[in-house]
PDB file of C-alpha atoms in Angstrom:
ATOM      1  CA  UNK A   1      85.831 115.018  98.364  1.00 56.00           C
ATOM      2  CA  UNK A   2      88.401 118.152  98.827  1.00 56.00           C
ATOM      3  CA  UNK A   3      87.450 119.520  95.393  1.00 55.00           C
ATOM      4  CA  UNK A   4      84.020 119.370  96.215  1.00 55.00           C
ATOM      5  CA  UNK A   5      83.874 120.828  99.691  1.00 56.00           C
ATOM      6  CA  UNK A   6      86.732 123.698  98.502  1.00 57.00           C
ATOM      7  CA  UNK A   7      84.517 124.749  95.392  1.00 51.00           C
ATOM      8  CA  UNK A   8      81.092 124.459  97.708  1.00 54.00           C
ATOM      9  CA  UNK A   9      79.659 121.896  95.209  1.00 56.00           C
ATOM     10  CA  UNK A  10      76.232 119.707  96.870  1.00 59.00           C
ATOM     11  CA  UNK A  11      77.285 116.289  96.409  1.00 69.00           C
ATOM     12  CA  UNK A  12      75.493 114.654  98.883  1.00 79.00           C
ATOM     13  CA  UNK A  13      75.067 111.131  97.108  1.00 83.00           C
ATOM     14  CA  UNK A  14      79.383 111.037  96.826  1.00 84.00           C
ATOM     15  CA  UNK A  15      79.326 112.162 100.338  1.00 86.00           C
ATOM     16  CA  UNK A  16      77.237 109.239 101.865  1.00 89.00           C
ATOM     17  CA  UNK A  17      78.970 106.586  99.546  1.00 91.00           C
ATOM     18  CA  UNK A  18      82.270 107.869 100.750  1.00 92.00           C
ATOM     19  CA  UNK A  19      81.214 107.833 104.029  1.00 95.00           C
ATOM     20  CA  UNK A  20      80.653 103.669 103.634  1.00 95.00           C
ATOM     21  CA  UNK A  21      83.737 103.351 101.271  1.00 96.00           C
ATOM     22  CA  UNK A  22      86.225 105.040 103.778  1.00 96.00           C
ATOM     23  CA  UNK A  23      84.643 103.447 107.211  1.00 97.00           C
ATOM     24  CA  UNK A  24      85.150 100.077 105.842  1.00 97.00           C
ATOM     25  CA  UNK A  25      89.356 100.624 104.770  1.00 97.00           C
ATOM     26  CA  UNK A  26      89.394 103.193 107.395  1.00 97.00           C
ATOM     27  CA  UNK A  27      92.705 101.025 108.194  1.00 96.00           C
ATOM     28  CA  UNK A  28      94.255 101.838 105.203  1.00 97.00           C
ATOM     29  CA  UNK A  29      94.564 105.294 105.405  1.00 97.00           C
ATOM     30  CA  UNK A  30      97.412 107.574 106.019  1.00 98.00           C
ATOM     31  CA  UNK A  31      97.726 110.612 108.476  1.00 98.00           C
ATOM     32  CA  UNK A  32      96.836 112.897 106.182  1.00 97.00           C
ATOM     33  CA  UNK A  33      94.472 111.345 104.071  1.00 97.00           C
ATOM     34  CA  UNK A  34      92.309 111.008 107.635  1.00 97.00           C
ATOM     35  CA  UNK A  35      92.946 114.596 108.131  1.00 97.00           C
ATOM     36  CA  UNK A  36      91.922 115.842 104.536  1.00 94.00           C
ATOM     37  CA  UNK A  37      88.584 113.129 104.234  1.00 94.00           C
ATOM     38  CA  UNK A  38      87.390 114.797 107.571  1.00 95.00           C
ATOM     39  CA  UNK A  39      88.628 118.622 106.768  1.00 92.00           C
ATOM     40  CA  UNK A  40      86.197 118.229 103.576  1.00 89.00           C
ATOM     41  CA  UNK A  41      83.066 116.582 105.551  1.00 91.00           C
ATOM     42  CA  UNK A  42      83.366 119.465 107.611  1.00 92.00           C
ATOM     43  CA  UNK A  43      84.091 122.036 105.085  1.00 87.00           C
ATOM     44  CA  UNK A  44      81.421 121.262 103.221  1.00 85.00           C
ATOM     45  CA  UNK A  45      78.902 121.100 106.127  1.00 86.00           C
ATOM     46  CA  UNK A  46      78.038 117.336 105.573  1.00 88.00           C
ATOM     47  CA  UNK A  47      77.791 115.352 108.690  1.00 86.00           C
ATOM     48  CA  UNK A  48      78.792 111.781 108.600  1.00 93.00           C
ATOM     49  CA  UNK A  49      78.941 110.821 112.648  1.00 94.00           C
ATOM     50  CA  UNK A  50      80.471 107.200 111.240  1.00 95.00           C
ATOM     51  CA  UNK A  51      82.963 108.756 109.461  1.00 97.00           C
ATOM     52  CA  UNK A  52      84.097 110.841 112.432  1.00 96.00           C
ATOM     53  CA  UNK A  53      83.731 107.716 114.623  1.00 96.00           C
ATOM     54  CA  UNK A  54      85.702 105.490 112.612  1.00 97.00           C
ATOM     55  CA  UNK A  55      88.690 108.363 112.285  1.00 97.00           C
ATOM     56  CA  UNK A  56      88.934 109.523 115.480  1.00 97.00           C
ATOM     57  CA  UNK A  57      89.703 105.336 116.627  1.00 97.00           C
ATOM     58  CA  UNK A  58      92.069 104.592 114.050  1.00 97.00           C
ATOM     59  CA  UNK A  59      93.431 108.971 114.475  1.00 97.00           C
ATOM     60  CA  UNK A  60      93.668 108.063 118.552  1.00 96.00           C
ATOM     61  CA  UNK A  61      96.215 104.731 117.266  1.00 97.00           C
ATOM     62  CA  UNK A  62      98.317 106.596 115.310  1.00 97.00           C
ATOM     63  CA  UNK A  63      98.457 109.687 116.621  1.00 97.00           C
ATOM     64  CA  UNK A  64     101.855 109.694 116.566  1.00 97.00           C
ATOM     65  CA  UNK A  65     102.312 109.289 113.007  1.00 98.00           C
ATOM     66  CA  UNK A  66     100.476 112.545 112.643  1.00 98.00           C
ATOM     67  CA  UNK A  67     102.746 115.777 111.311  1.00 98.00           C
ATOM     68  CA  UNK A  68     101.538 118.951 112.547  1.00 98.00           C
ATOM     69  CA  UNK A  69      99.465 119.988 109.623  1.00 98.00           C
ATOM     70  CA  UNK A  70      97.490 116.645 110.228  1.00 97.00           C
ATOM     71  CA  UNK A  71      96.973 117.713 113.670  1.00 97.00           C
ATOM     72  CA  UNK A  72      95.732 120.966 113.050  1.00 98.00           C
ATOM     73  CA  UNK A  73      93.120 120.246 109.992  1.00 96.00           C
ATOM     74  CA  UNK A  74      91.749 116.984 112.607  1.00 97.00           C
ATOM     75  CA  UNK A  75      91.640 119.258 115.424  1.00 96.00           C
ATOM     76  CA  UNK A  76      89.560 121.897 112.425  1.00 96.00           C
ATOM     77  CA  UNK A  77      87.623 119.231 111.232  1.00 96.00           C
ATOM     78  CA  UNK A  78      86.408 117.762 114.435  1.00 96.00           C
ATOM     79  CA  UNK A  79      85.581 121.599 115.994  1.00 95.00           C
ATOM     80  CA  UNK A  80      83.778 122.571 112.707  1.00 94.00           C
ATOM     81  CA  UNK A  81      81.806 119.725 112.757  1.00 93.00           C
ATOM     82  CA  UNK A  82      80.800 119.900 116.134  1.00 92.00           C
ATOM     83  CA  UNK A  83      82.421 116.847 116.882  1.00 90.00           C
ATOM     84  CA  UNK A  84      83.225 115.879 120.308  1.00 84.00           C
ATOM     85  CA  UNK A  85      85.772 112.569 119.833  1.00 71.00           C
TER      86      UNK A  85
END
């Protein structure tokens, strides 16, 4: 999903299906891996209010495992997006 929303490539079908993918093992992702899956939703202008949902609950549990470059691209992502979690 990076590549995509860095080179500005329309993949709306992969967007949705990740959207479904990541909600459902939304517990099985890392600090960063939140950070970069919402970064790219909101790079790329796709909304996915699920997606942002699901990561800001598991981001509020962990917070603490968060470095400060997760921090910041959440906090990006969440802004860009229009997000309020």
């Amino acid at each position: 999903v990076w590549a995509f929303a860095t080179a500005v490539v329309a993949a709306e079908t992969l967007f949705e299906a990740i959207v479904g993918a990541a909600v459902n093992r939304i517990g099985d992702f890392k600090p960063q891996e939140m950070a970069s899956t919402v970064w790219a939703f909101a790079g790329a202008g796709v909304a996915a209010e699920a997606l942002f949902e699901a990561i800001a609950g598991a981001a509020v549990k962990r917070v603490d495992d968060f470095n400060p470059q997760n921090l910041a691209n959440t906090a990006w992502a969440f802004a860009t997006a229009g997000v309020a979690a």
